[in-house]
CSV table of C-alpha atoms and ligand atoms in Angstrom, one decimal:
chain,number,residue,atom,x,y,z
A,108,MET,CA,66.0,103.1,28.0
A,109,THR,CA,67.3,101.0,30.9
A,110,ARG,CA,69.7,98.2,29.9
A,111,LEU,CA,69.0,95.4,32.4
A,112,ILE,CA,70.2,92.0,33.5
A,113,ILE,CA,68.1,90.1,36.1
A,114,ASP,CA,69.8,87.6,38.3
A,115,THR,CA,67.0,85.5,39.8
A,116,ASP,CA,65.8,82.3,41.6
A,117,PRO,CA,62.1,82.1,40.4
A,118,GLY,CA,60.1,82.1,42.7
A,119,VAL,CA,56.5,83.5,42.4
A,120,ASP,CA,57.5,87.1,43.1
A,121,ASP,CA,60.5,86.7,40.7
A,122,ALA,CA,58.1,85.6,38.0
A,123,ILE,CA,56.1,88.8,38.4
A,124,ALA,CA,59.4,90.8,38.4
A,125,ILE,CA,60.7,89.1,35.3
A,126,ALA,CA,57.4,89.6,33.4
A,127,ILE,CA,57.4,93.3,34.2
A,128,ALA,CA,60.9,93.8,32.8
A,129,ALA,CA,60.3,91.5,29.8
A,130,LEU,CA,57.2,93.5,28.8
A,131,SER,CA,58.5,97.0,29.6
A,132,PRO,CA,58.8,99.2,26.5
A,133,SER,CA,61.4,101.3,28.3
A,134,THR,CA,63.7,98.4,29.2
A,135,ASP,CA,66.3,96.5,27.1
A,136,LEU,CA,66.3,93.2,28.9
A,137,LEU,CA,69.7,91.9,27.9
A,138,GLY,CA,69.7,88.6,29.8
A,139,VAL,CA,68.4,86.6,32.7
A,140,THR,CA,70.8,84.6,34.9
A,141,THR,CA,69.7,82.1,37.5
A,142,VAL,CA,71.0,81.0,40.9
A,143,PHE,CA,69.9,78.5,43.5
A,144,GLY,CA,67.6,79.9,46.1
A,145,ASN,CA,63.9,79.4,46.5
A,146,VAL,CA,64.4,75.9,44.9
A,147,PRO,CA,67.4,74.2,43.3
A,148,LEU,CA,69.2,75.7,40.3
A,149,ALA,CA,67.7,73.3,37.6
A,150,LYS,CA,64.2,74.4,38.7
A,151,THR,CA,65.0,78.1,38.9
A,152,THR,CA,66.5,78.0,35.4
A,153,ARG,CA,63.5,76.1,33.9
A,154,ASN,CA,61.1,78.5,35.6
A,155,ALA,CA,63.0,81.5,34.1
A,156,LEU,CA,62.8,80.0,30.7
A,157,ARG,CA,59.1,79.3,31.1
A,158,ILE,CA,58.3,82.9,32.3
A,159,LEU,CA,60.2,84.4,29.3
A,160,GLU,CA,58.4,82.0,26.9
A,161,MET,CA,55.0,83.1,28.3
A,162,CYS,CA,56.0,86.7,27.8
A,163,GLY,CA,57.0,86.0,24.1
A,164,ARG,CA,60.7,86.8,25.0
A,165,ASP,CA,62.6,83.8,23.8
A,166,ASP,CA,65.1,86.3,22.4
A,167,VAL,CA,66.4,87.0,25.9
A,168,PRO,CA,69.3,84.7,26.8
A,169,VAL,CA,69.1,82.7,30.0
A,170,ALA,CA,72.2,81.3,31.7
A,171,ALA,CA,72.4,79.1,34.8
A,172,GLY,CA,74.8,80.1,37.6
A,173,ALA,CA,75.6,79.0,41.1
A,174,ALA,CA,74.0,75.8,42.4
A,175,MET,CA,75.2,76.5,45.9
A,176,PRO,CA,76.6,79.3,48.1
A,177,LEU,CA,80.2,80.4,47.9
A,178,VAL,CA,81.4,78.8,51.2
A,179,HIS,CA,78.8,77.3,53.5
A,180,PRO,CA,75.8,75.2,52.4
A,181,GLN,CA,72.4,76.8,52.4
A,182,ALA,CA,70.5,75.4,55.4
A,183,ARG,CA,67.2,75.3,53.7
A,184,GLN,CA,65.2,76.5,50.6
A,185,ASP,CA,62.0,78.4,50.5
A,186,SER,CA,59.4,75.8,49.6
A,187,THR,CA,57.0,77.1,52.2
A,188,ALA,CA,56.3,80.2,50.2
A,189,HIS,CA,57.1,79.0,46.7
A,190,GLY,CA,56.3,75.2,46.7
A,191,ASP,CA,58.6,72.4,45.5
A,192,ASP,CA,58.6,73.6,41.9
A,193,GLY,CA,59.3,77.3,42.8
A,194,LEU,CA,56.0,78.4,41.4
A,195,SER,CA,53.7,77.3,44.2
A,196,GLY,CA,53.1,73.9,42.5
A,197,HIS,CA,51.8,75.6,39.3
A,198,ALA,CA,54.8,75.7,37.0
A,199,ASP,CA,52.9,73.8,34.4
A,200,VAL,CA,50.5,76.8,34.0
A,201,LEU,CA,53.4,78.3,32.1
A,202,PRO,CA,54.5,77.1,28.6
A,203,GLU,CA,57.2,74.5,28.2
A,204,PRO,CA,60.4,76.3,27.2
A,205,SER,CA,61.2,76.0,23.5
A,206,ARG,CA,65.0,76.3,24.1
A,207,ASP,CA,67.8,75.6,26.7
A,208,ALA,CA,69.8,77.9,28.8
A,209,VAL,CA,73.0,79.2,27.0
A,210,ALA,CA,76.2,77.3,27.6
A,211,ASP,CA,78.2,80.3,28.9
A,212,GLY,CA,76.9,80.1,32.5
A,213,ALA,CA,75.5,83.0,34.4
A,214,VAL,CA,78.8,84.8,35.1
A,215,GLY,CA,80.1,84.2,31.6
A,216,LEU,CA,76.9,85.6,30.1
A,217,MET,CA,76.9,88.7,32.4
A,218,ALA,CA,80.6,89.3,31.6
A,219,SER,CA,80.0,89.1,27.8
A,220,LEU,CA,76.9,91.3,27.9
A,221,LEU,CA,78.9,93.9,29.9
A,222,GLU,CA,81.9,93.7,27.6
A,223,GLN,CA,79.6,94.3,24.6
A,224,ALA,CA,77.6,97.1,26.2
A,225,GLU,CA,78.2,100.6,24.9
A,226,GLU,CA,76.3,102.2,27.8
A,227,PRO,CA,76.4,101.1,31.5
A,228,VAL,CA,74.0,98.3,32.4
A,229,THR,CA,71.8,97.9,35.5
A,230,ILE,CA,71.9,94.5,37.2
A,231,SER,CA,69.1,93.5,39.4
A,232,PRO,CA,69.8,90.6,41.7
A,233,ILE,CA,66.6,89.2,43.2
A,234,GLY,CA,68.0,86.0,44.7
A,235,PRO,CA,71.1,85.0,46.7
A,236,LEU,CA,74.1,87.1,45.6
A,237,THR,CA,76.5,84.3,44.7
A,238,ASN,CA,76.7,84.9,41.0
A,239,ILE,CA,77.2,88.7,41.5
A,240,ALA,CA,80.0,88.1,44.0
A,241,VAL,CA,81.8,85.9,41.5
A,242,LEU,CA,81.3,88.3,38.7
A,243,LEU,CA,82.8,91.2,40.6
A,244,ALA,CA,85.7,89.1,41.9
A,245,ALA,CA,86.5,87.5,38.5
A,246,TYR,CA,85.9,90.5,36.2
A,247,PRO,CA,86.9,93.7,38.2
A,248,HIS,CA,87.6,95.6,34.9
A,249,LEU,CA,83.9,95.3,34.0
A,250,LYS,CA,82.7,97.1,37.2
A,251,PRO,CA,82.6,100.6,35.5
A,252,LYS,CA,80.2,99.0,33.0
A,253,ILE,CA,77.7,98.4,35.8
A,254,GLU,CA,75.5,101.5,36.3
A,255,ARG,CA,74.2,100.1,39.6
A,256,LEU,CA,73.0,96.9,41.3
A,257,VAL,CA,69.4,97.1,42.4
A,258,ILE,CA,69.2,94.3,44.9
A,259,MET,CA,66.1,92.8,46.7
A,260,GLY,CA,67.4,91.6,50.0
A,261,GLY,CA,68.0,92.2,53.7
A,262,ALA,CA,65.9,93.5,56.5
A,263,LEU,CA,66.7,96.4,58.8
A,264,GLU,CA,64.2,95.3,61.5
A,265,GLY,CA,63.8,91.6,61.9
A,266,GLY,CA,63.8,89.0,59.1
A,267,ASN,CA,61.7,86.3,57.4
A,268,VAL,CA,63.8,83.2,57.3
A,269,THR,CA,65.2,83.8,60.8
A,270,ALA,CA,64.5,86.4,63.5
A,271,ARG,CA,67.2,88.6,62.1
A,272,ALA,CA,67.8,87.6,58.5
A,273,GLU,CA,66.0,87.9,55.1
A,274,PHE,CA,66.1,84.9,52.8
A,275,ASN,CA,68.3,86.2,49.9
A,276,VAL,CA,71.1,87.5,52.1
A,277,TRP,CA,70.9,84.6,54.6
A,278,SER,CA,71.2,82.1,51.7
A,279,ASP,CA,74.8,83.3,51.0
A,280,PRO,CA,75.9,85.9,53.6
A,281,GLU,CA,79.6,85.7,52.4
A,282,ALA,CA,78.5,86.6,48.9
A,283,ALA,CA,76.3,89.4,50.2
A,284,ARG,CA,79.1,90.8,52.2
A,285,ARG,CA,81.4,90.8,49.2
A,286,VAL,CA,78.9,92.6,47.1
A,287,LEU,CA,77.4,95.1,49.6
A,288,VAL,CA,80.4,95.8,51.8
A,289,THR,CA,83.7,95.0,50.2
A,290,GLU,CA,83.0,96.1,46.6
A,291,ASP,CA,82.5,99.6,45.4
A,292,VAL,CA,79.8,99.2,42.7
A,293,PRO,CA,76.8,101.6,43.3
A,294,CYS,CA,74.1,99.6,45.0
A,295,VAL,CA,70.4,100.1,45.9
A,296,LEU,CA,69.3,97.6,48.5
A,297,VAL,CA,65.5,97.0,48.6
A,298,PRO,CA,64.9,95.4,52.0
A,299,MET,CA,61.8,93.5,53.1
A,300,ASP,CA,60.9,96.3,55.5
A,301,LEU,CA,59.8,98.2,52.4
A,302,THR,CA,58.6,95.3,50.3
A,303,TYR,CA,56.2,94.3,53.1
A,304,ARG,CA,54.7,97.8,53.1
A,305,CYS,CA,54.1,97.4,49.4
A,306,ALA,CA,52.1,94.2,49.7
A,307,VAL,CA,49.1,93.8,47.4
A,308,ASP,CA,45.6,92.7,48.3
A,309,THR,CA,43.0,90.4,46.7
A,310,ASP,CA,41.5,93.4,44.7
A,311,TRP,CA,44.9,93.9,43.2
A,312,LEU,CA,45.0,90.2,42.4
A,313,GLU,CA,41.7,90.3,40.7
A,314,LEU,CA,42.8,93.2,38.5
A,315,LEU,CA,45.9,91.2,37.7
A,316,ALA,CA,43.8,88.1,36.7
A,317,THR,CA,41.7,90.2,34.3
A,318,SER,CA,44.6,92.3,32.9
A,319,GLY,CA,45.4,89.9,30.0
A,320,ARG,CA,47.0,86.5,29.3
A,321,VAL,CA,50.2,87.2,31.2
A,322,GLY,CA,48.3,88.6,34.2
A,323,GLU,CA,46.0,85.7,34.2
A,324,ALA,CA,48.9,83.2,34.2
A,325,LEU,CA,50.7,85.0,37.0
A,326,ARG,CA,47.5,85.1,39.1
A,327,ALA,CA,47.2,81.3,38.6
A,328,LEU,CA,50.7,80.9,40.3
A,329,THR,CA,49.6,82.7,43.5
A,330,PRO,CA,46.9,80.8,45.6
A,331,GLU,CA,49.4,79.0,47.9
A,332,TYR,CA,51.7,82.0,47.9
A,333,VAL,CA,48.8,84.2,49.0
A,334,ARG,CA,47.9,81.7,51.7
A,335,HIS,CA,51.5,81.9,53.0
A,336,TYR,CA,51.6,85.7,53.1
A,337,THR,CA,48.0,86.0,54.4
A,338,ARG,CA,49.4,84.4,57.6
A,339,ALA,CA,52.4,86.8,57.7
A,340,LEU,CA,50.4,89.9,56.8
A,341,GLY,CA,47.3,89.2,58.9
A,342,TRP,CA,45.1,90.1,55.9
A,343,PRO,CA,44.5,88.4,52.5
A,344,GLY,CA,47.3,89.5,50.2
A,345,MET,CA,50.9,88.8,49.2
A,346,VAL,CA,54.3,90.4,49.2
A,347,VAL,CA,55.9,90.9,45.7
A,348,HIS,CA,59.4,91.6,47.1
A,349,ASP,CA,61.3,91.2,43.8
A,350,ALA,CA,58.9,93.2,41.7
A,351,VAL,CA,59.4,96.3,43.9
A,352,ALA,CA,63.1,96.1,43.1
A,353,ILE,CA,62.5,95.7,39.4
A,354,VAL,CA,60.3,98.8,39.3
A,355,GLU,CA,63.2,100.8,40.8
A,356,ALA,CA,65.7,99.2,38.4
A,357,ILE,CA,63.5,100.2,35.4
A,358,THR,CA,62.5,103.6,36.7
A,359,PRO,CA,65.3,105.0,38.9
A,360,GLY,CA,64.1,107.2,41.7
A,361,THR,CA,60.8,105.3,42.2
A,362,LEU,CA,62.0,104.4,45.7
A,363,VAL,CA,63.3,106.9,48.3
A,364,THR,CA,66.7,105.8,49.5
A,365,GLU,CA,69.0,106.7,52.4
A,366,SER,CA,72.7,106.2,52.2
A,367,LEU,CA,73.7,103.9,55.1
A,368,PRO,CA,76.9,102.1,56.1
A,369,LEU,CA,76.1,98.4,56.1
A,370,ASP,CA,77.7,95.2,57.2
A,371,ILE,CA,76.6,91.6,56.9
A,372,GLU,CA,76.7,89.2,59.8
A,373,CYS,CA,78.7,86.2,58.6
A,374,SER,CA,79.1,84.4,62.0
A,375,PHE,CA,77.2,81.3,62.9
A,376,GLY,CA,75.2,82.8,65.7
A,377,PRO,CA,71.5,83.5,65.6
A,378,SER,CA,72.1,86.6,63.5
A,379,ARG,CA,73.8,84.9,60.6
A,380,GLY,CA,72.7,86.7,57.4
A,381,ALA,CA,71.5,89.8,59.2
A,382,VAL,CA,72.1,93.2,57.5
A,383,ILE,CA,73.7,95.6,60.1
A,384,ALA,CA,72.9,99.2,59.1
A,385,ASP,CA,74.6,101.9,61.0
A,386,ARG,CA,71.8,104.3,61.8
A,387,ARG,CA,73.5,106.0,64.7
A,388,ARG,CA,73.0,109.7,64.9
A,389,ARG,CA,76.0,111.5,63.3
A,390,GLU,CA,77.2,113.0,66.6
A,391,GLN,CA,77.4,109.4,68.1
A,392,ILE,CA,79.6,108.2,65.3
A,393,ASP,CA,83.3,107.9,65.7
A,394,ASP,CA,84.2,109.4,62.3
A,395,THR,CA,87.4,107.5,62.0
A,396,VAL,CA,85.2,104.4,61.7
A,397,ALA,CA,81.8,104.8,60.2
A,398,LEU,CA,81.7,108.0,58.1
A,399,ASP,CA,83.9,106.4,55.5
A,400,GLU,CA,82.2,106.0,52.1
A,401,ALA,CA,83.2,102.3,51.9
A,402,GLY,CA,80.4,99.9,52.7
A,403,ARG,CA,77.7,102.6,52.1
A,404,VAL,CA,74.6,101.5,50.3
A,405,ASP,CA,71.5,103.4,49.2
A,406,VAL,CA,68.8,101.6,51.2
A,407,ALA,CA,65.2,101.9,49.9
A,408,MET,CA,63.1,103.3,52.8
A,409,ASP,CA,59.9,104.6,51.3
A,410,THR,CA,57.9,105.1,48.1
A,411,ASP,CA,54.4,106.3,47.0
A,412,ILE,CA,52.9,102.9,47.8
A,413,ALA,CA,49.6,103.3,46.0
A,414,ARG,CA,51.4,104.5,42.9
A,415,LEU,CA,53.9,101.6,43.1
A,416,ARG,CA,51.0,99.1,43.2
A,417,ALA,CA,49.4,100.7,40.2
A,418,VAL,CA,52.8,100.7,38.3
A,419,LEU,CA,53.2,97.0,39.0
A,420,LEU,CA,49.8,96.3,37.3
A,421,GLU,CA,50.4,98.7,34.5
A,422,GLY,CA,53.7,96.9,33.7
A,423,ILE,CA,51.8,93.8,33.0
A,424,GLU,CA,48.6,95.3,31.4
A,425,GLU,CA,50.2,97.8,29.0
A,426,LYS,CA,52.1,95.3,27.0
A,427,MET,CA,49.1,92.9,26.8
A,428,GLU,CA,47.3,95.6,24.8
A,429,ALA,CA,50.2,95.9,22.4
B,594,BDR,C1,63.1,87.0,48.8
B,594,BDR,O1,63.3,85.6,49.0
B,594,BDR,C2,62.5,84.9,48.1
B,594,BDR,O2,61.6,84.1,48.8
B,594,BDR,C3,61.8,85.9,47.3
B,594,BDR,O3,61.8,85.5,45.9
B,594,BDR,C4,62.5,87.2,47.4
B,594,BDR,O4,63.6,87.3,46.5
B,594,BDR,C5,62.3,87.6,49.9
B,594,BDR,O5,62.9,87.4,51.2
B,595,CA,CA1,63.7,85.9,44.5
């Protein structure tokens, strides 16, 4: 059983990721915390509540976190892919939430869930890393309670929001640097290089639509998102970035990783928010500098892509039969 907290900014792909975790019989979803990102915090929080409501999981506490990055303002949100409501203009396909977010706040909720946990907990951040940076800074004694962070973010080759940066890391590079470079909690980073390779096509979307009530609702969120990604992919389909990370969080080892020294570009040049992975050959590395374990992260490089696409669907279908 994976004990899991999701930190998220829903987001169409976040919605799919949350549904998979909420319906997973092998996952104890302890909480969902929200952060600004694709759209402002009030909308990401409401979307998280709606998604859990649709999945019949109003037992999972939701708490709102950071409304802005740690230091510098986010230059723009991601309404191109996710629409003004965060769910491609279709938030009202999902039920109205029957409850509010809890008063503790995201970091307070994560801290109390970790305090109470008898076994280590996986946290899967699938939005900007602001809440996680604050958690690690404010509650260092709870770090041993974190089994690992399974993070969707970054790009090794090129980006999506700028030529070099991926949206989640770019939205708060200082927080990403704190989490991925300065801290020593085990991390798996699932970059967009891999999530793009796991993109799903319209046949997959049709299977999703006929998989049951949750699949049908998730499919209804996607027409504009698919239009956006069809331009990026060059074929009709969409990239479910966050859901790829959630599958790894639920089933460790789904993704093939490589341990790489990372840094995050926090300057204000054209590479702000880029992930700098040290992929030099060993003989080229000055071992006083880069062979050090600090700043090493397990970066997801590969997976059985056909299997992963099937697992994403099964995660939504299986529970519908229950
Ligand atoms: C990431 O940014 C958001 O648009 C998605 O939800 C995902 O978390 C991809 O770059
Ligand atoms: Ca996201």
